[in-house]
Short mmCIF file of C-alpha atoms in Angstrom, two decimals:
data_model
loop_
_atom_site.label_atom_id
_atom_site.label_comp_id
_atom_site.label_asym_id
_atom_site.label_seq_id
_atom_site.Cartn_x
_atom_site.Cartn_y
_atom_site.Cartn_z
CA MET A 1 46.28 96.42 124.46
CA VAL A 2 43.24 95.30 126.45
CA HIS A 3 41.83 92.27 128.22
CA ALA A 4 39.90 89.56 126.38
CA VAL A 5 38.97 85.92 126.82
CA LEU A 6 39.79 83.72 123.85
CA ILE A 7 40.18 80.09 122.91
CA ARG A 8 43.13 78.77 120.91
CA ARG A 9 41.63 75.27 120.81
CA THR A 10 38.31 73.71 121.73
CA GLY A 11 37.78 71.68 124.89
CA PRO A 12 36.83 71.98 128.58
CA PRO A 13 36.57 75.34 130.37
CA ASP A 14 40.31 75.49 130.97
CA VAL A 15 40.80 76.35 127.26
CA LEU A 16 39.29 79.76 128.07
CA GLU A 17 42.28 82.07 128.31
CA LEU A 18 42.21 85.58 129.77
CA VAL A 19 44.87 87.67 128.00
CA ASP A 20 45.95 91.27 128.53
CA ASP A 21 47.57 91.82 125.13
CA TYR A 22 44.47 91.73 122.94
CA GLU A 23 44.47 94.49 120.34
CA LYS A 24 41.64 96.96 120.75
CA PRO A 25 39.34 96.41 117.74
CA THR A 26 39.47 98.88 114.87
CA ILE A 27 36.22 100.02 113.33
CA SER A 28 35.08 100.75 109.80
CA ASP A 29 32.41 103.07 108.40
CA GLY A 30 29.04 102.37 109.98
CA GLU A 31 30.58 100.81 113.08
CA VAL A 32 31.19 101.86 116.67
CA LEU A 33 33.64 100.80 119.35
CA VAL A 34 32.06 99.98 122.71
CA GLN A 35 33.72 99.81 126.11
CA GLN A 36 32.04 96.78 127.65
CA VAL A 37 30.39 96.78 131.04
CA SER A 38 28.80 93.33 130.82
CA THR A 39 28.11 90.36 128.59
CA SER A 40 26.65 86.92 129.37
CA VAL A 41 27.11 83.18 128.92
CA ASN A 42 24.79 81.55 126.39
CA PRO A 43 24.65 77.88 125.36
CA VAL A 44 26.15 78.76 121.98
CA ASP A 45 29.25 80.08 123.79
CA TYR A 46 30.06 76.88 125.64
CA LYS A 47 29.16 74.77 122.60
CA ILE A 48 31.74 76.64 120.52
CA ARG A 49 34.22 76.38 123.37
CA ASP A 50 33.78 72.61 123.77
CA GLY A 51 33.74 71.96 120.02
CA SER A 52 30.09 70.90 119.71
CA LEU A 53 29.92 73.76 117.22
CA LYS A 54 33.13 73.97 115.23
CA PRO A 55 34.61 77.49 115.12
CA LYS A 56 35.64 78.54 111.63
CA SER A 57 38.97 79.91 112.83
CA LEU A 58 41.10 80.06 115.97
CA PRO A 59 42.01 81.84 118.15
CA LYS A 60 38.50 83.14 118.75
CA VAL A 61 37.04 85.66 121.18
CA LEU A 62 33.70 84.26 122.27
CA GLY A 63 30.42 86.03 123.02
CA GLY A 64 27.93 88.24 121.22
CA ASP A 65 26.03 90.00 124.02
CA LEU A 66 27.15 93.61 124.40
CA ALA A 67 26.33 96.30 126.96
CA GLY A 68 28.45 99.39 127.43
CA PHE A 69 29.42 102.89 126.30
CA VAL A 70 30.32 104.05 122.79
CA THR A 71 33.93 105.26 122.90
CA GLU A 72 34.50 105.77 119.18
CA SER A 73 32.00 106.12 116.36
CA LYS A 74 32.07 106.02 112.58
CA SER A 75 28.28 106.07 112.53
CA SER A 76 25.86 108.92 111.97
CA LYS A 77 23.41 107.27 114.41
CA TRP A 78 25.58 106.87 117.51
CA LYS A 79 27.97 109.19 119.35
CA LYS A 80 30.65 108.86 121.98
CA GLY A 81 29.15 108.29 125.43
CA ASP A 82 25.92 106.65 124.27
CA ARG A 83 24.73 103.81 126.52
CA VAL A 84 24.05 100.89 124.19
CA ILE A 85 23.22 97.21 124.00
CA ALA A 86 23.56 94.88 121.03
CA LEU A 87 23.91 91.36 119.79
CA THR A 88 27.01 91.16 117.61
CA GLU A 89 28.01 88.38 115.26
CA GLY A 90 30.72 87.37 117.74
CA PHE A 91 28.40 84.65 119.06
CA HIS A 92 28.49 82.77 115.77
CA TRP A 93 30.94 79.93 115.18
CA ASP A 94 31.32 80.80 111.47
CA ASN A 95 32.35 84.40 112.12
CA GLU A 96 36.07 84.99 111.64
CA GLU A 97 36.11 88.61 112.85
CA ASN A 98 37.24 88.55 116.47
CA LYS A 99 36.54 92.27 116.83
CA TYR A 100 32.87 91.41 117.35
CA GLY A 101 33.54 88.96 120.19
CA SER A 102 32.17 90.36 123.45
CA TYR A 103 34.29 88.56 126.07
CA ALA A 104 36.57 91.61 126.04
CA ASP A 105 37.08 95.12 127.39
CA TYR A 106 36.20 96.57 123.99
CA THR A 107 33.90 95.26 121.26
CA ALA A 108 32.99 96.56 117.83
CA SER A 109 29.42 96.67 116.56
CA LYS A 110 27.70 97.60 113.34
CA GLU A 111 25.37 100.55 113.83
CA GLU A 112 22.25 98.61 112.84
CA TRP A 113 22.83 96.05 115.61
CA LEU A 114 22.69 98.65 118.39
CA ALA A 115 19.83 99.81 120.59
CA LYS A 116 19.73 102.47 123.25
CA ALA A 117 20.14 100.89 126.67
CA PRO A 118 17.01 101.21 128.83
CA TYR A 119 17.16 104.09 131.27
CA GLY A 120 17.10 103.09 134.92
CA ILE A 121 18.78 99.68 134.51
CA LEU A 122 22.52 99.35 135.04
CA LEU A 123 24.70 98.20 132.19
CA ASN A 124 26.22 95.82 134.77
CA ILE A 125 23.43 93.34 133.96
CA LEU A 126 22.11 94.46 130.56
CA GLY A 127 24.63 92.22 128.79
CA GLY A 128 22.16 89.44 129.56
CA VAL A 129 19.41 90.86 127.34
CA PRO A 130 20.27 90.87 123.61
CA LEU A 131 20.63 87.23 122.55
CA VAL A 132 17.81 85.81 124.63
CA GLY A 133 15.54 88.79 124.05
CA MET A 134 15.85 88.67 120.28
CA THR A 135 15.73 84.88 120.14
CA ALA A 136 12.42 85.12 121.98
CA MET A 137 11.13 87.91 119.73
CA GLN A 138 12.13 86.18 116.50
CA ALA A 139 10.71 82.85 117.68
CA LEU A 140 7.40 84.51 118.55
CA GLU A 141 7.29 86.39 115.25
CA SER A 142 7.62 83.09 113.39
CA GLY A 143 4.10 82.17 114.48
CA ASN A 144 2.36 85.20 112.87
CA LEU A 145 0.36 85.49 116.08
CA LYS A 146 -2.92 87.30 116.53
CA PRO A 147 -4.09 88.55 119.94
CA GLY A 148 -5.38 85.65 121.99
CA ALA A 149 -3.29 83.05 120.16
CA ARG A 150 -2.28 80.06 122.23
CA VAL A 151 1.49 79.70 122.79
CA LEU A 152 3.32 76.83 124.49
CA VAL A 153 6.90 77.46 125.58
CA HIS A 154 9.07 74.68 126.94
CA GLY A 155 11.65 75.56 129.59
CA GLY A 156 9.86 78.72 130.62
CA ALA A 157 12.26 79.57 133.46
CA GLY A 158 15.44 79.66 131.37
CA GLY A 159 17.18 82.50 129.56
CA VAL A 160 15.16 82.35 126.35
CA GLY A 161 12.07 80.92 128.02
CA HIS A 162 11.62 83.70 130.56
CA MET A 163 11.78 86.27 127.76
CA VAL A 164 9.36 84.30 125.56
CA VAL A 165 6.75 84.19 128.33
CA GLN A 166 6.93 87.93 128.97
CA LEU A 167 7.09 89.11 125.35
CA ALA A 168 4.31 86.74 124.32
CA LYS A 169 2.07 88.41 126.91
CA VAL A 170 3.17 92.03 126.53
CA HIS A 171 3.97 92.35 122.82
CA PHE A 172 1.81 89.67 121.21
CA LYS A 173 -1.13 89.57 123.67
CA ALA A 174 -1.05 85.76 123.59
CA TYR A 175 -2.39 83.13 125.97
CA VAL A 176 0.78 81.52 127.33
CA VAL A 177 1.37 78.07 128.74
CA ALA A 178 4.89 77.29 130.01
CA THR A 179 6.51 74.07 131.17
CA ALA A 180 8.95 74.05 134.08
CA GLY A 181 10.11 72.06 137.09
CA PRO A 182 8.35 72.22 140.47
CA ALA A 183 10.62 74.93 141.88
CA ASN A 184 9.67 77.40 139.14
CA GLN A 185 5.89 77.12 139.07
CA THR A 186 5.16 80.21 141.17
CA TYR A 187 7.98 82.20 139.58
CA ILE A 188 6.67 81.72 136.05
CA LYS A 189 3.07 82.36 136.99
CA GLU A 190 3.49 85.34 139.30
CA GLU A 191 6.76 86.95 138.16
CA LEU A 192 6.62 86.31 134.42
CA GLY A 193 2.86 86.34 133.95
CA ALA A 194 2.16 83.01 132.24
CA ASP A 195 -1.50 82.02 132.11
CA GLU A 196 -0.72 78.40 132.94
CA VAL A 197 2.39 76.57 134.14
CA LEU A 198 2.77 72.82 133.80
CA ASN A 199 5.06 70.82 136.08
CA TYR A 200 6.74 68.52 133.56
CA LYS A 201 7.86 66.16 136.31
CA GLU A 202 4.29 65.42 137.31
CA GLU A 203 2.21 66.05 134.20
CA ASP A 204 2.42 65.11 130.53
CA PHE A 205 1.76 68.20 128.43
CA ALA A 206 0.85 66.04 125.43
CA GLU A 207 -1.91 64.36 127.40
CA LYS A 208 -3.15 67.50 129.15
CA TYR A 209 -3.44 69.59 125.99
CA LYS A 210 -4.36 66.95 123.40
CA ASP A 211 -7.75 68.62 122.97
CA LYS A 212 -6.48 72.20 123.42
CA PRO A 213 -4.05 72.71 120.52
CA PHE A 214 -1.58 75.58 120.27
CA ASP A 215 -1.00 78.11 117.52
CA LEU A 216 2.72 78.18 118.32
CA VAL A 217 5.03 75.85 120.21
CA ILE A 218 8.52 77.18 121.05
CA ASP A 219 10.95 74.41 121.89
CA PRO A 220 14.55 74.94 123.10
CA ILE A 221 14.77 71.31 124.29
CA GLY A 222 14.06 68.97 121.35
CA GLY A 223 14.22 65.19 121.44
CA VAL A 224 11.15 63.54 122.95
CA VAL A 225 9.74 66.98 123.78
CA GLU A 226 9.79 67.80 120.08
CA ASP A 227 7.97 64.60 119.13
CA LYS A 228 5.26 65.22 121.71
CA SER A 229 4.93 68.85 120.69
CA TYR A 230 3.67 67.84 117.25
CA THR A 231 0.65 66.23 118.91
CA VAL A 232 -0.52 69.47 120.54
CA LEU A 233 0.07 71.70 117.52
CA GLY A 234 -3.00 73.13 115.83
CA GLN A 235 -3.94 72.30 112.24
CA HIS A 236 -2.33 75.53 111.01
CA GLY A 237 0.08 75.96 113.90
CA THR A 238 3.82 76.63 113.94
CA TYR A 239 6.44 74.52 115.67
CA THR A 240 9.56 76.62 116.28
CA HIS A 241 12.74 74.80 117.23
CA ILE A 242 15.62 76.69 118.82
CA LEU A 243 18.93 75.10 117.83
CA ASN A 244 20.36 72.88 120.57
CA ASN A 245 22.18 69.59 121.15
CA ASN A 246 19.02 67.65 120.33
CA THR A 247 18.60 69.25 116.92
CA ASN A 248 17.81 66.48 114.44
CA GLU A 249 18.40 67.18 110.76
CA ASP A 250 16.02 64.40 109.69
CA LYS A 251 13.21 65.98 111.71
CA ILE A 252 13.98 69.37 110.19
CA LYS A 253 13.81 67.94 106.66
CA ALA A 254 10.55 66.19 107.45
CA GLY A 255 9.13 69.34 109.01
CA LYS A 256 9.94 71.38 105.92
CA GLN A 257 7.56 69.10 104.00
CA TRP A 258 4.56 69.91 106.17
CA LYS A 259 1.58 71.20 104.21
CA ASP A 260 -0.74 73.09 106.57
CA ARG A 261 1.46 73.42 109.63
CA LYS A 262 4.83 75.20 109.68
CA TYR A 263 8.20 73.99 110.98
CA VAL A 264 10.70 76.76 111.82
CA VAL A 265 14.31 76.59 113.03
CA ILE A 266 15.57 79.69 114.84
CA LEU A 267 19.16 80.93 114.81
CA VAL A 268 18.92 84.45 116.15
CA GLN A 269 20.06 87.35 113.98
CA PRO A 270 21.29 90.75 115.25
CA ASN A 271 18.56 93.36 114.87
CA GLY A 272 18.73 96.78 116.49
CA LYS A 273 15.10 97.65 115.72
CA GLN A 274 13.81 94.58 117.54
CA LEU A 275 16.20 95.18 120.40
CA SER A 276 14.93 98.76 120.71
CA ILE A 277 11.40 97.42 121.25
CA ILE A 278 12.67 95.09 123.97
CA SER A 279 14.68 97.93 125.54
CA GLY A 280 11.52 100.03 125.69
CA TYR A 281 9.62 97.30 127.48
CA LEU A 282 12.45 96.96 129.98
CA GLU A 283 12.60 100.71 130.58
CA ASN A 284 8.85 100.82 131.24
CA ALA A 285 9.09 97.73 133.51
CA ASP A 286 6.67 95.86 131.24
CA ILE A 287 9.19 93.01 131.21
CA LYS A 288 12.16 92.16 133.43
CA LEU A 289 15.55 90.56 133.01
CA PHE A 290 16.01 87.94 135.71
CA VAL A 291 19.63 87.40 136.73
CA ASP A 292 20.64 84.13 138.34
CA LYS A 293 24.31 84.88 139.02
CA ILE A 294 27.03 87.37 138.10
CA PHE A 295 30.66 86.45 137.44
CA TRP A 296 33.62 88.69 136.67
CA LEU A 297 35.45 88.20 133.38
CA LYS A 298 38.44 86.73 135.24
CA ASP A 299 36.13 83.96 136.47
CA ILE A 300 34.87 83.05 132.99
CA ARG A 301 35.80 79.37 133.38
CA GLU A 302 33.64 79.10 136.48
CA ALA A 303 30.84 80.95 134.66
CA HIS A 304 30.91 78.40 131.84
CA GLU A 305 30.86 75.48 134.26
CA TYR A 306 27.92 76.99 136.13
CA ALA A 307 25.92 77.83 133.02
CA LYS A 308 26.27 74.35 131.57
CA LYS A 309 25.64 72.29 134.71
CA GLN A 310 23.04 74.26 136.64
CA HIS A 311 19.29 74.66 136.21
CA PHE A 312 18.90 78.38 136.75
CA ARG A 313 16.40 81.18 136.35
CA GLY A 314 17.05 83.82 133.75
CA LYS A 315 20.63 84.67 132.89
CA VAL A 316 24.25 84.14 133.90
CA ILE A 317 25.95 87.53 133.58
CA VAL A 318 29.63 88.25 133.02
CA GLN A 319 30.61 91.66 134.35
CA ILE A 320 33.62 93.35 132.76
CA SER A 321 33.62 96.80 134.35
CA HIS A 322 31.39 99.03 136.50
CA GLU A 323 28.63 101.47 135.73
CA GLU A 324 28.05 103.40 138.92
#
């Protein structure tokens, strides 16, 4: 029996229950068992917890971000002791298999979800990479970008946003404009490498860029921001919406009817090949994971409260064990 955090019902953070009698997951052919060092808190986690996204079955172990050591393998690709990262399907509200939930000492993963952890970066924080890194990569890929393409990313300082800015520059060779509050202007420009940063509290991006359209707009915010984003989208551009509380089904249906422009909705999918590319960039210091705060698994309720209420840079990490 091992430790895990699960929910037996949806509601406020106090429904998060740390138990010590969780059965260590069993694995099937093509899977590995991973001893977790860290995971993270993503918006999808607290939305499942509070019932905004209805879990298919309860009790449920939350989380899909994985970083740790392979302890058992039924895979020809991975062996015991390998340092790995992955996004599992544990993050998804429709997934009934708790063995993939990552708020636990041990997590199972399919072999094709795994990537080698970047050398030189502790697993203590690498649990913050998979979901946001691949959301960013898949959102950017939706635009079929060519070098020099113009990309607008809203919320450039956040978990997904800070990865979008960096990968857009490094992997896609794009011209990147990011929106952020006044406190994050220098951070996004100098640390993340954006070409331009717009202070959304002082400037209207729709007005500033009405004559400088974008090839791709990535929007994790929605609502009014979505409506305005249409006005700065090029004639053959792509608007990519990352699922959030402002997701509007009517707008999605209308967007699917666009002729020349493209409307895309992103729900990230596990993909070890993509994650390996991201891991390589991290290992070579071409991109960085920015960590706002680290909580221990026993403090998961506090971590959820912090992640939902605070405006932070990068990621909120949940550490489960140590990598020295």
